[in-house]
PDB file of C-alpha atoms in Angstrom:
ATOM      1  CA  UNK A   1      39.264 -63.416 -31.424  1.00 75.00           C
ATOM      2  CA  UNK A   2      39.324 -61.031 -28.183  1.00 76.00           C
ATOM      3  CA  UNK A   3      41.386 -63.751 -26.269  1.00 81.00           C
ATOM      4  CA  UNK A   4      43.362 -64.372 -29.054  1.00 87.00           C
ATOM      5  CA  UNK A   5      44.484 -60.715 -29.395  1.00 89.00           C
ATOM      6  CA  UNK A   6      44.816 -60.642 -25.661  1.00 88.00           C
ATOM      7  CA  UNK A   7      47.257 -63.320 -25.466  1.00 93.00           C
ATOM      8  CA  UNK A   8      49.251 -62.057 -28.581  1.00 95.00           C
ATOM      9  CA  UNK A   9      49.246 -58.754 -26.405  1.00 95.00           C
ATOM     10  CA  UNK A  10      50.196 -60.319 -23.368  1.00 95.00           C
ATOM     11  CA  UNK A  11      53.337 -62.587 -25.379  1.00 95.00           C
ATOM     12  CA  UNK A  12      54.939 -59.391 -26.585  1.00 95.00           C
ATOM     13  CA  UNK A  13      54.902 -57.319 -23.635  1.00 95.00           C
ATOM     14  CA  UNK A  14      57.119 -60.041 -22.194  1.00 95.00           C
ATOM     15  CA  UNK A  15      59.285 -61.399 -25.166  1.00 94.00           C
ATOM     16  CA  UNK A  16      59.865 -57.623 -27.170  1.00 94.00           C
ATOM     17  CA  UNK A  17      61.874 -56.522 -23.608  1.00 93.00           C
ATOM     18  CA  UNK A  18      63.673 -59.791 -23.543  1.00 91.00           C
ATOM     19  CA  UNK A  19      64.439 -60.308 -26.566  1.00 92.00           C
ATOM     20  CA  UNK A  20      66.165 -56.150 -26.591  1.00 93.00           C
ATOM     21  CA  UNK A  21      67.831 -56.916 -23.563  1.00 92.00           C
ATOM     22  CA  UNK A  22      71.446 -57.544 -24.493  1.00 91.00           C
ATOM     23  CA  UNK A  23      72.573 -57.850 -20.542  1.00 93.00           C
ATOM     24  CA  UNK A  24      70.050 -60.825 -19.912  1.00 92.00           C
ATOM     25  CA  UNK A  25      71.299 -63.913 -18.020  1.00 94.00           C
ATOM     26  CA  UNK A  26      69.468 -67.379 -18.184  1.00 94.00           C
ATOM     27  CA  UNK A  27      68.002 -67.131 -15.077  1.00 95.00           C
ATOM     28  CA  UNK A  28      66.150 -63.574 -16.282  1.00 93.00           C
ATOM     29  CA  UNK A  29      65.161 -65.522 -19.335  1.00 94.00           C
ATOM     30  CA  UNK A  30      63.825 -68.604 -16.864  1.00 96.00           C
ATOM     31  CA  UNK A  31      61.670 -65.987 -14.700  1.00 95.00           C
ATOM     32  CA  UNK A  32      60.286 -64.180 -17.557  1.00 95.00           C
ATOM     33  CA  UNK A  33      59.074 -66.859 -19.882  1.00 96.00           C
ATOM     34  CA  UNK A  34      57.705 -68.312 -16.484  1.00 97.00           C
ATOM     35  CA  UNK A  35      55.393 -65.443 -15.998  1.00 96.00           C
ATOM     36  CA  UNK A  36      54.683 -65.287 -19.316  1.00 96.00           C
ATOM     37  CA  UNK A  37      53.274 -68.988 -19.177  1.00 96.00           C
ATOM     38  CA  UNK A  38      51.360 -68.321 -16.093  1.00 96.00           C
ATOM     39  CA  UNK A  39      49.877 -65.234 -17.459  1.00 95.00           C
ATOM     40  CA  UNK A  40      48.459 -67.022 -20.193  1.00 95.00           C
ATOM     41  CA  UNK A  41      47.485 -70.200 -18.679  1.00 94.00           C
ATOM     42  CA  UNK A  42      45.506 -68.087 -15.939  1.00 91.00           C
ATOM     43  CA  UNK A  43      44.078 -66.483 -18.703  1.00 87.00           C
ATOM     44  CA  UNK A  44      42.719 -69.262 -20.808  1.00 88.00           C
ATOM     45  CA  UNK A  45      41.763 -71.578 -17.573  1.00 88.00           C
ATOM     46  CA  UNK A  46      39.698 -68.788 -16.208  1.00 81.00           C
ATOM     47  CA  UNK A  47      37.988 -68.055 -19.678  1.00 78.00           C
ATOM     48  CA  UNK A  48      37.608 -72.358 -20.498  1.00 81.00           C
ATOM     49  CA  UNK A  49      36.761 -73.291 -17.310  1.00 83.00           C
ATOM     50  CA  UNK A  50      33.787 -71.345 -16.830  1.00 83.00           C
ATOM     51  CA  UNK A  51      31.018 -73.276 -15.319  1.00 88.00           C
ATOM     52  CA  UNK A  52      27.260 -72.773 -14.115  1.00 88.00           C
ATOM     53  CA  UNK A  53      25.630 -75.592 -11.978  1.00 92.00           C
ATOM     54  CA  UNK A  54      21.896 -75.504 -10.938  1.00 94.00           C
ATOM     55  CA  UNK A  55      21.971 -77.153  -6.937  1.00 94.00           C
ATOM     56  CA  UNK A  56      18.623 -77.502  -4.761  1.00 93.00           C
ATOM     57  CA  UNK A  57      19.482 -74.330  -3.297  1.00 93.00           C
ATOM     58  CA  UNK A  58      21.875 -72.024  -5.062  1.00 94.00           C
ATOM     59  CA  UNK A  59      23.411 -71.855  -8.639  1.00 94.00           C
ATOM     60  CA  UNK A  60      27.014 -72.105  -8.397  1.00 93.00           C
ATOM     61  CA  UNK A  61      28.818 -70.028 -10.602  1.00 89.00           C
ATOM     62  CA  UNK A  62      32.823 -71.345 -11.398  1.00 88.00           C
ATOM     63  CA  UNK A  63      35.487 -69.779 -13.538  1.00 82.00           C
ATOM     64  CA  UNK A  64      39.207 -70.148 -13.181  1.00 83.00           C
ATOM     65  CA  UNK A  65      40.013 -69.926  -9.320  1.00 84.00           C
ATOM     66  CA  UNK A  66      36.618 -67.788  -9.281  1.00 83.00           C
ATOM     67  CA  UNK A  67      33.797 -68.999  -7.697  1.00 86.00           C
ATOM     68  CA  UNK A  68      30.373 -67.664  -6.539  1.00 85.00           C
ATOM     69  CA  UNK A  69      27.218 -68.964  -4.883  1.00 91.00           C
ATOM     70  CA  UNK A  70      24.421 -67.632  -5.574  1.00 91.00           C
ATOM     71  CA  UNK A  71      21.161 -68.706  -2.940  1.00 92.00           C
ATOM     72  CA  UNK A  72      18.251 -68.389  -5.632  1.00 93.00           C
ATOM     73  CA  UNK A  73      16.192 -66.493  -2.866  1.00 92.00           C
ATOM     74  CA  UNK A  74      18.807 -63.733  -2.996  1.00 91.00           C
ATOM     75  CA  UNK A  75      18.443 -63.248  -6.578  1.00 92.00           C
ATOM     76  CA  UNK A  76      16.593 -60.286  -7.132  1.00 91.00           C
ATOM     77  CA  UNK A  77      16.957 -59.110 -11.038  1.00 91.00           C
ATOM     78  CA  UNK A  78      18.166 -60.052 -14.199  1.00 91.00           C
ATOM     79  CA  UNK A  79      19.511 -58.245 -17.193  1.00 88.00           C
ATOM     80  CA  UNK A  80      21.033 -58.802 -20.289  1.00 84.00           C
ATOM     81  CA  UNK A  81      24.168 -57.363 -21.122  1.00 81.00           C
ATOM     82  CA  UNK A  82      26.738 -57.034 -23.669  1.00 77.00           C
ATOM     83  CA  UNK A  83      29.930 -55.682 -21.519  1.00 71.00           C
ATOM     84  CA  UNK A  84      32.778 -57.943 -22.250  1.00 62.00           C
ATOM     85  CA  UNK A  85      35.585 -56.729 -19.723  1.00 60.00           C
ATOM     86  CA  UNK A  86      34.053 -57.818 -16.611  1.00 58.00           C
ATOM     87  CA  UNK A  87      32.279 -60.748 -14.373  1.00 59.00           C
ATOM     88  CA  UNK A  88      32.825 -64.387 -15.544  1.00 59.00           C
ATOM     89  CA  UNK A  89      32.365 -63.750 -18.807  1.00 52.00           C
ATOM     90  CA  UNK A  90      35.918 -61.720 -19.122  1.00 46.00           C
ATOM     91  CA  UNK A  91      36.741 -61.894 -23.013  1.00 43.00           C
ATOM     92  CA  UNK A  92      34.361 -64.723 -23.643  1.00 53.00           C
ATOM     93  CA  UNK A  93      31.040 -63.564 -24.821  1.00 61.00           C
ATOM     94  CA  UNK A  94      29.220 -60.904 -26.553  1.00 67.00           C
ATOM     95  CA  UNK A  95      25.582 -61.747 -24.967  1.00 74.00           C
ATOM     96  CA  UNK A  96      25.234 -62.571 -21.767  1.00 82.00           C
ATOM     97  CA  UNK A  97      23.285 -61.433 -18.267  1.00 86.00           C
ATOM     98  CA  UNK A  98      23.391 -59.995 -15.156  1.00 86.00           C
ATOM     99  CA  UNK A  99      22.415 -61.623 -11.995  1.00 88.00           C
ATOM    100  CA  UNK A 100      21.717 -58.854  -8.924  1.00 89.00           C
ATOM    101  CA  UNK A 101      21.410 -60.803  -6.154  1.00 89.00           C
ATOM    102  CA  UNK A 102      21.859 -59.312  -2.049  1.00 87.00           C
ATOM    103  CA  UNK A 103      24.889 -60.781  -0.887  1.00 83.00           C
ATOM    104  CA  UNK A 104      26.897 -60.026  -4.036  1.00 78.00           C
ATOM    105  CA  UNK A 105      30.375 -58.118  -2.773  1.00 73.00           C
ATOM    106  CA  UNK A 106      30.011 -55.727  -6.018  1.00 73.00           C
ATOM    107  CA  UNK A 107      26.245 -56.196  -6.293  1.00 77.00           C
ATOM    108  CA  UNK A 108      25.808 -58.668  -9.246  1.00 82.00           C
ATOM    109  CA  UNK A 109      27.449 -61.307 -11.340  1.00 83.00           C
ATOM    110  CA  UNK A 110      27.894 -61.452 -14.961  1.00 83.00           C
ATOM    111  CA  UNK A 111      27.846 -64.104 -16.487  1.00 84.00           C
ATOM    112  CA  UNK A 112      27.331 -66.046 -20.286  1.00 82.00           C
ATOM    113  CA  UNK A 113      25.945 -69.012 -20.512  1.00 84.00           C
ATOM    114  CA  UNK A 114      25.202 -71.205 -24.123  1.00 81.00           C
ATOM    115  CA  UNK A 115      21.785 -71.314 -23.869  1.00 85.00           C
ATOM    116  CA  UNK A 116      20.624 -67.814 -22.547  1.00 84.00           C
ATOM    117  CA  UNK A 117      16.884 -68.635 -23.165  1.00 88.00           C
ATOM    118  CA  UNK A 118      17.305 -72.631 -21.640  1.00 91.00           C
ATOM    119  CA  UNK A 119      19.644 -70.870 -18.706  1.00 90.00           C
ATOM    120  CA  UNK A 120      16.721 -68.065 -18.128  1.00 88.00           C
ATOM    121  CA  UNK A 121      14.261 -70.843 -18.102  1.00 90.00           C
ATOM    122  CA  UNK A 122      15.751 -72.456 -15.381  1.00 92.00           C
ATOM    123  CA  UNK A 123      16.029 -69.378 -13.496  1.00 91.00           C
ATOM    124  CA  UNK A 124      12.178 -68.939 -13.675  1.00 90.00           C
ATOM    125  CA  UNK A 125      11.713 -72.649 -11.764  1.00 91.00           C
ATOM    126  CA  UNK A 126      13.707 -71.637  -9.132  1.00 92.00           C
ATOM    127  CA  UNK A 127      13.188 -68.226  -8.567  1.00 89.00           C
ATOM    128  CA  UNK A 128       9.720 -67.244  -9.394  1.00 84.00           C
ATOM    129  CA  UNK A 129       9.578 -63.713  -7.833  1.00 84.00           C
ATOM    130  CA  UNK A 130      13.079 -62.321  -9.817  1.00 88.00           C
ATOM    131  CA  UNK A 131      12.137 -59.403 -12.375  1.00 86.00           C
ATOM    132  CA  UNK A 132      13.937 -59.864 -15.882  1.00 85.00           C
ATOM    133  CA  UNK A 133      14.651 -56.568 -18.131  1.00 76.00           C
TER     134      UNK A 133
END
C-alpha cells in the first residue's frame, strides 16, 4: 500500500505540472514522462529485487543497484525493527532487523527478509558469537 501511494505521489508531481503547462513542447513532454518512468521503475526494481544470499563466508545482501557484503565475523548484533524509510527494506516491510556489523559505512544494514525466524536461524550457524535483542 506504502509503494503504491508512493508511486501515485511520485506520478502527480510530474504529470499535474505538465499537464498545467500551456507553453509545453513535445520534447518537454518526452523528458518529463522519461523521468517519470525511471523514477518509478528505480523505485519498484529496488523494492522487488531485494535479495539475501547465505555464501561460505559472507551474506550478501542485494536490492536494486544496492548491494552489501556482509563477512559473518563482522557481524556483531542484531535487532528487530519496524522503521520503514530506510536500509533495504525502503517501503517494503513492517518487521524486519538490523544487522550491526564493523565495516558497515553507516554502521548497520536493515533489512526484511520472509522468514525472520528461518533467516535468524541461519544467522545463529554462521555466526555463533552475535548478540540478538
Amino acid at each position: 500500500m506504502i509503494i503504491s501511494i508512493t508511486l501515485f505521489v511520485i506520478l502527480a508531481v510530474f504529470i499535474i505540472p505538465l499537464s498545467l503547462d500551456k507553453e509545453r513542447t513535445i520534447i518537454d513532454t518526452i523528458i518529463v514522462l522519461s523521468l517519470c518512468v525511471l523514477s518509478i521503475g528505480f523505485i519498484l526494481w529496488s523494492a522487488f529485487s531485494i535479495k539475501y544470499v547465505f555464501y561460505q563466508d559472507h551474506l550478501f545482501v542485494k536490492g536494486g543497484l544496492f548491494r552489501s557484503r556482509i563477512p559473518y565475523e563482522e557481524i556483531t548484533r542484531i535487532l528487530t525493527t519496524k522503521e520503514i524509510f530506510t536500509g533495504y527494506r525502503l517501503l517494503s516491510s513492517k518487521d524486519g532487523i538490523e544487522i550491526y556489523y564493523k565495516s558497515s559505512s553507516l554502521g548497520s544494514v536493515k533489512i526484511s527478509p520472509k522468514d525472520i525466524e528461518l533467516f535468524i536461524s541461519e544467522i545463529k550457524k554462521r555466526c555463533p558469537n552475535v548478540h540478538f535483542d
